[in-house]
Amino acid sequence: SQNYVAEQEGSSDVDTDETRRKSLRRSAIFASAGDSMEATAATAALLKEMNIGTVKDNDDDDYDLEGIENEEGGDEVGADSSARIEENQQIGDLSSTAGTVGNNDGGNPDARPLQAREEEKAVDAEGADGSENEPASDSAAARQDNVLASSYDLITGLLQAGDWPEKSYNVKRCTGLEVRQALLLWCREAIYIIDGFEQTDGEGLEGKINRLEKSHSTYYINLRPKEFVSVDPATDSSKGTSEWAGEVQVQQPETGDRRDAALAEKSKTKEKEASSEEITYHHRSQRIAFNDLYSVYRRRYQLQQIALEFYDVHRNGTLIAFSNNAEREEVLSKILSSPLPNSIFSSSTLGGSTSINYKKFMSSLRAKITNQWVQGRMTNFDFIMHLNSFAGRSYNDLTQYPVFPWVLADYDSDDIDLADPSVYRDLSKPMGAQGEVRAEQFRERYEALEGNYRNEDEPPPFHYGTHYSCAAYVLYYLMRLEPFSRLALSLQGGRFDVADRLFHNVGASWKSASTENLQDVREVIPEFFYLPEFLENKNMFDFGVTQLGKTVHHVTLPPWAKGDPRRFIRINRQALESEYVSKNLHKWADLIFGYKQRGREAIAALNTFVHVTYEGQVDLENIKDPIQRDSIIAQIQNFGQTPSRLERKPFPPRNVATAVKEKSIDFSALSSLSALTAPFCIVGAPHRVYLRVTMWETCRVGMAGQADSSVGDMCLVKGQLVGVGKTCALILPSKKYYRFGGPNNGVSVHVATMSARYREVNRVLSIHDGMHRAPISVAKPSLNGLWLVTGCMDSTVRVWKYDGHNVKLQATLCGHEGGHITCIDVSTTFGTIVSGDADGNILVWDLRTLTFLRQLTSGTSSVLSLSSSAAPEHAVSASINHKNGNILTLVGSRVSLFDINGSLLATHNSEEDFDAHSKPSCAVATDCPEWMEEGIVAVTGHVNGDVRMWGLGYDNKQLIMRHVIPDKVHTCPITAMRVSGDRQDTLLVGDKSGKMSVCKTLQLEALNQQELSVIVQEMRTGKSGELQYDEGNKNISGGSLKD
């Protein structure tokens, strides 16, 4: 989820639909959140047995000199039920290790296992410190020279040909709570960030470079098997047993008194300290080419303006802290003066100079985003994320994590009505002033401190001694997910906190922060509005038992959530986007980011905190006393940091419009409702889905040599429909296409549409032979055109980077058995690849690490043995929702929808409703957010030419058909579909005969008076009828509600 901010705020057009990015994972959160230890261990064992994994074919920039040894041997786990976990490991997530165990070259004679290539590339850690095989007569100086020479060799070995450091900077890489010393090397076409080195003098590499040791931390945890989930442990009579899951021992706790005694005994166990003689190093290298740089932002580190955050075009974020502000500004100025063709700054001409005026650019961008929100063209969630980013908050820094408001105040009712204002918290007041009694206590505290401040040499007065956001609160909420579980352990001295103080009940946390606890004024985090996994203990950690005898396991939800984390997230997000919050959100923004953050307005609003939480109140550089300096840094790091103030005047309120009135429709309000309208739903009447064919063409591009006229891909170029044959794939946003499937076992790049540069359609631009050892069966470019994923007849999948001229192999993914690859999709937003084969297997891969994640199955488990899930019907389609990461699959005639963690959300077996002449022939996912309950999540094309649109039934986990496009343009099997349009209101359809069509959602302005009357009546009564399209009269009429 860390990549959301860069992706959203960076675009000059500001695409503001929900991302999860966002979030993430597109991330370690999503990669590990869905797997329990038991399931992960089974997957790891299966991968090792079947040699499934990755063969990387290029030099990987990220490596750990000790990682190879750890993967081979692992850490020994003693008989004690606690598991010893090193700092750089993820508890409960073995996928990163499993994904690289494969040594099948996938048909590439040059492919080598990752271990072998890294051993050739890196210097062995033991030998590099100059201590091994060294004559006893060597002096200490000679040993030091060897260390320096080794450091030089290691660094130069990481640089690509043509790169040479012109200047170097000592920096700190910040990831969560972890801070690693690193070198930033400035080269002509890129910057490098290399962990584990420190330069003491000289420029570039012309100086002394010290190699830093890798730190170790030891944690002890208890893991609970799935079958041991008891609200009252005293009632469970099962016996304690041990299981093994990968490298982690899973101990089923004893029950009753024996269990409590065992936990008490284990709590006395001392942590083992790493031997002082055991020296290891960790040197992660990252290259950010200026051609790949998407955005760069000024950030704070320890309340000092000394940090930068980089995002590349693949949305990977890196937070770097410099030694001082001058170095930060020097690097930023050099970056903004460099060619950045793919960045958000590329089209900026502010100031009329070649160098970008950063402050003016960001000010203009913030004004544009605020204006979009005010006009209703941006969701409340996206607006808050933008404010957090502009104020210096980042997913990469837990001490400055994005802050979100508590929205609801009712966590006790069985049902909740979001139209009732009484269910919401007062957004005009901070958490400490939600109740008048509580507010008066804080007011009295401030007055007392103010008196002392005037009379004595005391710190400035404040209302709250704690803060609404700090690292401990973030880990409090996210402790059930990796890597936050490990970070929570590190913050608590290696063990989880006392059970009663852990996050175990949403309603109890709200009461503590709003009324009951004077030390608690915390707000919430973004995950409350898009990530249900953080509420579930899927990694089966043993958090202990409360004083009331309740086992802390999954988070207890409000009654209106019906025990379903997804329902809680969905309702909470709907509340955030509600009319009440939309009308009052600017008041909360004034408190956190605006004019009520400081000064007299903050005092009047009961909104002041300890002075060291504010930027500019402490100058660390001028504090000479190391004890005082460390004390202030500790307070800044552990007790919260107030965001940078963005406005000194009130934020403007949002224009909240309603299109459908009591007896009329306000067409001027439609433009402000589009952001809250799901794909293919009518703006102003989101309960309605109706599409009409507006254009049809015959596909003629890329057809030469095909056995039939099937359409393979389509897009709209300046309003014109462009399509290519079934052995072709369009490269967006360029006007080119790949052609594959030939005997050259490669692809060729052709012209798709005429332009000033290319006036001949189908012209060959480049040919790339020998990309596989057999013909390519499917090729899928990423939406930004920078990646290409190919599937082969020999069941291998390969990942390539495309720079507009050449393709460069990144990895060969081996996991499919026997059956050739039939479908692929790739999402750079979530860093995910999905591939399907002729045996019906659907596998998910991590695009960033190029490793295996999981197999999808429509059964009860998301991770099963490959051999047990083989299906006689092949995988027809796999499609990713680029806004929330959901994955749509069509295997045989079964359509299934999964979340990014592999959990089955809904399914539909078409054999129950359709015969052989009308079964699905292809399927595509929309980018519909899950919280929009009335949206279309999937579209299927059928053998008889039907195009059907599906919604998600949350209660019965079924895909529900909501609409069939009435215009019968296609009469043969649908072979390709693409969802298009800024609001995803356009559907492109192609069939086996080569016919293509464009279907667009109807707009209210296009309906006649009778049709509008039907809409108004439905909005008033809450009942929806069917809009029946009369082909003869070109009108739509209302009908009865269908079952």
Coordinates of N, CA and C in Angstrom, one line a residue, residues 293-465:
L293 N 12.3 7.3 -13.3 CA 11.8 8.0 -12.1 C 10.5 8.7 -12.4
Y294 N 9.5 8.4 -11.5 CA 8.1 8.9 -11.7 C 7.9 10.1 -10.9
S295 N 8.4 10.2 -9.7 CA 8.2 11.3 -8.9 C 9.2 11.4 -7.7
V296 N 9.4 12.5 -7.2 CA 10.3 12.7 -6.0 C 9.7 13.8 -5.1
Y297 N 9.6 13.5 -3.8 CA 9.0 14.4 -2.9 C 9.9 14.8 -1.7
R298 N 9.8 16.0 -1.3 CA 10.4 16.4 0.0 C 9.7 15.7 1.1
R299 N 10.5 15.2 2.0 CA 10.0 14.5 3.2 C 10.8 15.0 4.4
R300 N 10.2 14.7 5.6 CA 10.8 15.0 6.9 C 11.4 13.7 7.5
Y301 N 12.4 13.9 8.2 CA 13.0 12.8 9.0 C 13.3 13.4 10.4
Q302 N 12.6 12.8 11.4 CA 12.8 13.3 12.8 C 12.5 14.8 12.9
L303 N 11.4 15.2 12.2 CA 10.9 16.6 12.1 C 11.9 17.5 11.4
Q304 N 12.9 17.0 10.8 CA 13.8 17.8 10.0 C 13.6 17.7 8.5
Q305 N 13.7 18.8 7.8 CA 13.5 18.8 6.4 C 14.8 18.3 5.7
I306 N 15.1 17.0 5.8 CA 16.3 16.5 5.3 C 16.1 15.2 4.4
A307 N 14.9 14.9 4.1 CA 14.6 13.6 3.4 C 14.0 13.8 2.1
L308 N 14.1 12.8 1.2 CA 13.5 12.7 -0.1 C 12.8 11.3 -0.2
E309 N 11.7 11.3 -0.9 CA 11.1 10.0 -1.2 C 11.0 9.9 -2.7
F310 N 11.5 8.8 -3.3 CA 11.5 8.5 -4.7 C 10.5 7.5 -5.0
Y311 N 9.8 7.6 -6.2 CA 8.9 6.6 -6.7 C 9.3 6.4 -8.2
D312 N 9.5 5.1 -8.6 CA 9.8 4.9 -10.0 C 8.5 4.6 -10.7
V313 N 8.6 4.3 -12.0 CA 7.4 4.1 -12.8 C 6.7 2.9 -12.4
H314 N 7.3 2.0 -11.7 CA 6.7 0.8 -11.2 C 6.1 1.0 -9.8
R315 N 6.1 2.2 -9.4 CA 5.5 2.6 -8.1 C 6.2 2.1 -6.9
N316 N 7.5 1.7 -7.0 CA 8.3 1.3 -5.9 C 8.7 2.6 -5.2
G317 N 8.5 2.7 -3.9 CA 8.8 3.9 -3.1 C 10.1 3.7 -2.2
T318 N 10.9 4.7 -2.2 CA 12.1 4.6 -1.4 C 12.3 5.9 -0.6
L319 N 12.4 5.9 0.7 CA 12.6 7.0 1.6 C 14.0 7.1 2.0
I320 N 14.7 8.3 1.8 CA 16.1 8.5 2.1 C 16.2 9.7 2.9
A321 N 17.0 9.6 4.0 CA 17.3 10.8 4.9 C 18.7 11.2 4.7
F322 N 19.0 12.4 4.4 CA 20.4 12.9 4.2 C 20.9 13.5 5.6
S323 N 22.2 13.8 5.5 CA 22.8 14.3 6.8 C 22.3 15.7 7.1
N324 N 22.0 16.5 6.1 CA 21.5 17.9 6.4 C 20.6 18.3 5.2
N325 N 20.0 19.5 5.4 CA 19.1 20.0 4.4 C 19.8 20.4 3.1
A326 N 21.0 20.9 3.2 CA 21.8 21.4 2.1 C 22.0 20.2 1.1
E327 N 22.4 19.1 1.6 CA 22.6 17.9 0.7 C 21.3 17.5 0.1
R328 N 20.2 17.5 0.9 CA 18.9 17.1 0.3 C 18.5 18.0 -0.9
E329 N 18.7 19.3 -0.7 CA 18.3 20.3 -1.7 C 19.3 20.2 -2.9
E330 N 20.5 19.9 -2.7 CA 21.5 19.7 -3.8 C 21.0 18.5 -4.7
V331 N 20.7 17.4 -4.1 CA 20.3 16.2 -4.9 C 19.0 16.5 -5.6
L332 N 18.0 17.1 -4.9 CA 16.7 17.4 -5.5 C 16.9 18.4 -6.7
S333 N 17.7 19.4 -6.5 CA 18.0 20.3 -7.6 C 18.6 19.6 -8.8
K334 N 19.5 18.7 -8.6 CA 20.2 18.0 -9.7 C 19.2 17.1 -10.4
I335 N 18.3 16.5 -9.6 CA 17.3 15.6 -10.2 C 16.3 16.4 -11.1
L336 N 15.8 17.5 -10.6 CA 14.9 18.3 -11.3 C 15.5 19.0 -12.5
S337 N 16.8 19.0 -12.6 CA 17.5 19.6 -13.8 C 17.9 18.5 -14.8
S338 N 17.6 17.3 -14.5 CA 17.9 16.2 -15.4 C 16.7 15.8 -16.2
P339 N 16.9 15.2 -17.4 CA 15.8 14.7 -18.2 C 15.0 13.7 -17.5
L340 N 13.7 13.9 -17.3 CA 12.8 13.0 -16.6 C 11.6 12.7 -17.5
P341 N 11.8 11.9 -18.6 CA 10.7 11.8 -19.6 C 9.5 11.1 -19.1
N342 N 9.6 10.3 -18.0 CA 8.4 9.5 -17.5 C 7.9 10.0 -16.2
S343 N 8.3 11.2 -15.8 CA 7.9 11.7 -14.4 C 6.7 12.6 -14.5
I344 N 6.2 13.0 -13.4 CA 5.1 13.9 -13.3 C 5.6 15.3 -13.6
F345 N 6.9 15.5 -13.7 CA 7.5 16.9 -14.0 C 7.8 17.1 -15.5
S346 N 7.6 16.0 -16.3 CA 8.0 16.0 -17.6 C 7.4 17.1 -18.5
S347 N 6.1 17.4 -18.2 CA 5.3 18.4 -19.0 C 5.3 19.7 -18.3
S348 N 6.0 19.9 -17.2 CA 5.9 21.2 -16.5 C 6.8 22.2 -17.1
T349 N 6.3 23.4 -17.3 CA 7.1 24.5 -17.8 C 7.0 25.7 -16.9
L350 N 6.8 25.4 -15.6 CA 6.6 26.5 -14.6 C 7.9 27.3 -14.5
G351 N 7.8 28.6 -14.6 CA 9.0 29.4 -14.5 C 9.7 29.6 -15.8
G352 N 9.3 28.8 -16.9 CA 9.9 29.0 -18.2 C 11.3 28.5 -18.3
S353 N 11.8 27.7 -17.3 CA 13.2 27.3 -17.3 C 13.2 25.7 -17.4
T354 N 14.4 25.2 -17.7 CA 14.5 23.8 -17.9 C 14.5 23.1 -16.5
S355 N 14.9 23.8 -15.5 CA 14.8 23.2 -14.1 C 13.4 23.5 -13.5
I356 N 12.9 22.5 -12.8 CA 11.5 22.6 -12.3 C 11.6 23.4 -10.9
N357 N 10.7 24.3 -10.8 CA 10.5 25.0 -9.5 C 9.6 24.1 -8.6
Y358 N 10.2 23.3 -7.8 CA 9.5 22.3 -7.0 C 8.4 22.9 -6.2
K359 N 8.6 23.9 -5.5 CA 7.6 24.5 -4.6 C 6.4 25.0 -5.4
K360 N 6.7 25.6 -6.5 CA 5.6 26.2 -7.3 C 4.8 25.0 -7.9
F361 N 5.5 24.0 -8.4 CA 4.8 22.8 -9.0 C 3.9 22.1 -8.0
M362 N 4.4 21.9 -6.8 CA 3.6 21.2 -5.8 C 2.4 22.1 -5.3
S363 N 2.7 23.4 -5.2 CA 1.6 24.3 -4.8 C 0.5 24.2 -5.9
S364 N 0.8 24.2 -7.1 CA -0.1 24.2 -8.2 C -0.9 22.8 -8.2
L365 N -0.1 21.8 -8.0 CA -0.8 20.4 -7.9 C -1.7 20.3 -6.8
R366 N -1.4 20.8 -5.6 CA -2.2 20.8 -4.4 C -3.5 21.6 -4.7
A367 N -3.4 22.8 -5.3 CA -4.6 23.6 -5.6 C -5.5 22.8 -6.6
K368 N -4.9 22.1 -7.5 CA -5.7 21.4 -8.5 C -6.5 20.3 -7.9
I369 N -5.8 19.5 -7.0 CA -6.4 18.4 -6.3 C -7.5 18.9 -5.4
T370 N -7.3 20.0 -4.6 CA -8.3 20.5 -3.8 C -9.5 20.9 -4.6
N371 N -9.3 21.6 -5.7 CA -10.4 22.0 -6.5 C -11.2 20.8 -7.1
Q372 N -10.5 19.7 -7.4 CA -11.2 18.5 -7.9 C -12.1 17.9 -6.8
W373 N -11.6 17.9 -5.6 CA -12.4 17.4 -4.5 C -13.6 18.3 -4.2
V374 N -13.4 19.6 -4.2 CA -14.5 20.5 -3.9 C -15.6 20.3 -5.0
Q375 N -15.2 20.1 -6.2 CA -16.2 19.9 -7.3 C -16.8 18.5 -7.3
G376 N -16.3 17.6 -6.4 CA -16.9 16.3 -6.4 C -16.3 15.3 -7.3
R377 N -15.2 15.6 -8.0 CA -14.6 14.7 -8.9 C -13.5 13.9 -8.3
M378 N -13.4 13.9 -7.0 CA -12.5 13.0 -6.3 C -13.1 12.5 -5.0
T379 N -12.8 11.3 -4.6 CA -13.4 10.7 -3.4 C -12.8 11.3 -2.2
N380 N -13.5 11.2 -1.1 CA -12.9 11.7 0.2 C -11.7 10.9 0.6
F381 N -11.7 9.6 0.3 CA -10.5 8.8 0.6 C -9.2 9.3 -0.1
D382 N -9.4 9.6 -1.4 CA -8.3 10.0 -2.2 C -7.8 11.4 -1.7
F383 N -8.7 12.3 -1.4 CA -8.4 13.6 -0.9 C -7.6 13.6 0.4
I384 N -8.0 12.7 1.3 CA -7.2 12.6 2.5 C -5.8 12.0 2.3
M385 N -5.7 11.1 1.4 CA -4.4 10.5 1.0 C -3.5 11.6 0.5
H386 N -4.1 12.4 -0.4 CA -3.3 13.5 -1.0 C -2.8 14.5 0.1
L387 N -3.7 14.9 1.0 CA -3.3 15.8 2.1 C -2.2 15.2 2.9
N388 N -2.3 13.9 3.2 CA -1.2 13.3 4.0 C 0.1 13.3 3.3
S389 N 0.1 13.1 2.0 CA 1.3 13.1 1.2 C 1.9 14.5 1.2
F390 N 1.1 15.5 0.9 CA 1.6 16.9 0.8 C 2.1 17.3 2.2
A391 N 1.6 16.7 3.3 CA 2.0 17.1 4.6 C 3.2 16.3 5.1
G392 N 3.8 15.5 4.2 CA 5.0 14.7 4.6 C 4.7 13.3 5.1
R393 N 3.5 12.8 5.1 CA 3.2 11.5 5.7 C 3.5 10.5 4.6
S394 N 4.0 9.3 5.0 CA 4.4 8.3 4.1 C 4.2 6.9 4.6
Y395 N 3.9 5.9 3.8 CA 3.8 4.5 4.2 C 5.2 4.0 4.5
N396 N 6.2 4.6 4.0 CA 7.6 4.1 4.3 C 8.1 4.5 5.7
D397 N 7.4 5.3 6.4 CA 7.8 5.8 7.7 C 6.7 5.6 8.7
L398 N 6.8 4.7 9.6 CA 5.7 4.4 10.6 C 5.6 5.5 11.5
T399 N 6.6 6.3 11.8 CA 6.5 7.5 12.7 C 5.7 8.6 12.0
Q400 N 5.5 8.6 10.7 CA 4.7 9.6 10.0 C 3.8 8.9 9.0
Y401 N 3.0 7.9 9.6 CA 2.1 7.1 8.7 C 0.9 8.0 8.4
P402 N 0.3 7.8 7.3 CA -0.9 8.5 6.9 C -2.0 8.4 8.0
V403 N -2.6 9.5 8.3 CA -3.6 9.5 9.4 C -5.0 9.8 8.8
F404 N -6.0 9.0 9.3 CA -7.4 9.1 8.8 C -8.3 9.3 10.0
P405 N -9.5 9.8 9.8 CA -10.4 10.1 11.0 C -11.2 8.9 11.3
W406 N -11.5 8.7 12.6 CA -12.7 7.9 13.0 C -13.9 8.6 12.3
V407 N -14.7 7.8 11.6 CA -15.8 8.4 10.9 C -17.1 8.1 11.7
L408 N -17.3 6.8 12.1 CA -18.6 6.4 12.7 C -18.4 6.5 14.3
A409 N -19.5 6.7 14.9 CA -19.5 6.7 16.4 C -20.4 5.6 17.0
D410 N -21.1 4.9 16.1 CA -22.0 3.8 16.6 C -21.4 2.4 16.3
Y411 N -20.9 1.8 17.3 CA -20.4 0.4 17.2 C -21.1 -0.6 18.0
D412 N -22.3 -0.3 18.4 CA -23.1 -1.1 19.2 C -24.4 -1.6 18.6
S413 N -24.9 -0.9 17.6 CA -26.2 -1.3 17.0 C -26.1 -2.5 16.1
D414 N -27.2 -3.3 16.0 CA -27.2 -4.4 15.1 C -27.2 -4.0 13.7
D415 N -27.8 -2.9 13.4 CA -27.8 -2.4 12.0 C -27.5 -0.9 12.0
I416 N -27.1 -0.4 10.9 CA -26.6 1.0 10.9 C -27.2 1.7 9.6
D417 N -27.7 2.8 9.8 CA -28.3 3.6 8.7 C -27.3 4.8 8.4
L418 N -26.6 4.7 7.3 CA -25.6 5.8 7.0 C -26.3 7.1 6.6
A419 N -27.6 7.1 6.4 CA -28.3 8.4 6.2 C -28.6 9.1 7.5
D420 N -28.4 8.5 8.6 CA -28.7 9.1 9.9 C -27.4 9.8 10.4
P421 N -27.5 11.2 10.6 CA -26.3 11.9 11.0 C -25.8 11.5 12.4
S422 N -26.7 10.9 13.2 CA -26.3 10.6 14.6 C -25.3 9.5 14.7
V423 N -25.1 8.7 13.7 CA -24.2 7.6 13.7 C -22.8 8.0 13.5
Y424 N -22.5 9.3 13.2 CA -21.2 9.8 12.8 C -20.5 10.5 14.0
R425 N -19.2 10.5 14.0 CA -18.5 11.4 15.0 C -18.5 12.8 14.5
D426 N -18.2 13.7 15.5 CA -18.2 15.1 15.2 C -16.9 15.5 14.6
L427 N -16.8 15.7 13.3 CA -15.6 15.9 12.5 C -15.0 17.3 12.8
S428 N -15.8 18.2 13.4 CA -15.3 19.5 13.7 C -14.4 19.6 15.0
K429 N -14.4 18.5 15.7 CA -13.7 18.4 17.0 C -12.6 17.3 17.0
P430 N -11.5 17.5 17.7 CA -10.5 16.5 17.8 C -11.0 15.4 18.7
M431 N -10.3 14.2 18.7 CA -10.8 13.1 19.5 C -10.9 13.4 21.0
G432 N -10.0 14.3 21.5 CA -10.1 14.7 22.9 C -11.3 15.5 23.3
A433 N -12.0 16.0 22.3 CA -13.2 16.9 22.6 C -14.5 16.3 22.1
Q434 N -14.5 15.0 21.9 CA -15.7 14.3 21.4 C -16.8 14.3 22.5
G435 N -16.5 14.3 23.8 CA -17.4 14.4 24.8 C -17.2 15.7 25.7
E436 N -18.2 16.3 26.2 CA -18.0 17.6 26.8 C -17.3 17.4 28.2
V437 N -17.6 16.4 28.9 CA -16.9 16.1 30.2 C -15.4 15.9 29.9
R438 N -15.1 15.1 28.9 CA -13.7 14.9 28.6 C -13.0 16.2 28.1
A439 N -13.8 16.9 27.3 CA -13.2 18.2 26.8 C -12.9 19.2 27.9
E440 N -13.7 19.2 28.9 CA -13.5 20.1 30.0 C -12.2 19.7 30.8
Q441 N -12.0 18.4 30.9 CA -10.8 18.0 31.6 C -9.5 18.4 30.9
F442 N -9.5 18.3 29.6 CA -8.3 18.7 28.8 C -8.2 20.3 28.8
R443 N -9.3 21.0 28.9 CA -9.3 22.4 29.0 C -8.6 22.9 30.3
E444 N -9.0 22.2 31.3 CA -8.4 22.5 32.6 C -6.9 22.2 32.7
R445 N -6.5 21.1 32.1 CA -5.1 20.8 32.0 C -4.3 21.9 31.3
Y446 N -4.8 22.3 30.2 CA -4.1 23.4 29.5 C -4.0 24.6 30.3
E447 N -5.0 25.0 31.0 CA -5.0 26.2 31.8 C -4.0 26.1 32.9
A448 N -3.9 24.9 33.5 CA -2.9 24.7 34.6 C -1.5 24.8 34.1
L449 N -1.2 24.1 32.9 CA 0.1 24.2 32.3 C 0.5 25.6 31.8
E450 N -0.5 26.3 31.4 CA -0.3 27.7 30.9 C 0.2 28.6 32.1
G451 N -0.4 28.4 33.3 CA 0.0 29.1 34.4 C 1.5 28.9 34.8
N452 N 1.8 27.6 34.8 CA 3.2 27.2 35.1 C 4.2 27.8 34.0
Y453 N 3.7 27.8 32.8 CA 4.6 28.2 31.7 C 4.9 29.7 31.8
R454 N 3.9 30.5 32.2 CA 4.1 31.9 32.4 C 5.0 32.3 33.6
N455 N 4.9 31.5 34.7 CA 5.5 31.8 35.9 C 6.9 31.1 36.0
E456 N 7.1 30.1 35.3 CA 8.4 29.3 35.5 C 9.0 29.0 34.1
D457 N 10.2 28.4 34.1 CA 10.8 28.0 32.9 C 10.3 26.6 32.5
E458 N 9.1 26.5 32.1 CA 8.5 25.3 31.7 C 8.2 25.2 30.2
P459 N 8.0 24.0 29.7 CA 7.7 23.9 28.2 C 6.3 24.5 28.0
P460 N 6.0 24.8 26.7 CA 4.7 25.4 26.4 C 3.5 24.5 26.8
P461 N 2.4 25.0 27.1 CA 1.3 24.2 27.5 C 0.7 23.4 26.4
F462 N -0.1 22.4 26.7 CA -0.7 21.5 25.7 C -1.9 20.9 26.3
H463 N -2.8 20.5 25.4 CA -4.0 19.7 25.9 C -3.7 18.3 26.0
Y464 N -2.9 17.7 25.1 CA -2.7 16.2 25.1 C -1.3 15.9 25.2
G465 N -0.9 15.0 26.1 CA 0.4 14.5 26.3 C 0.8 13.4 25.3

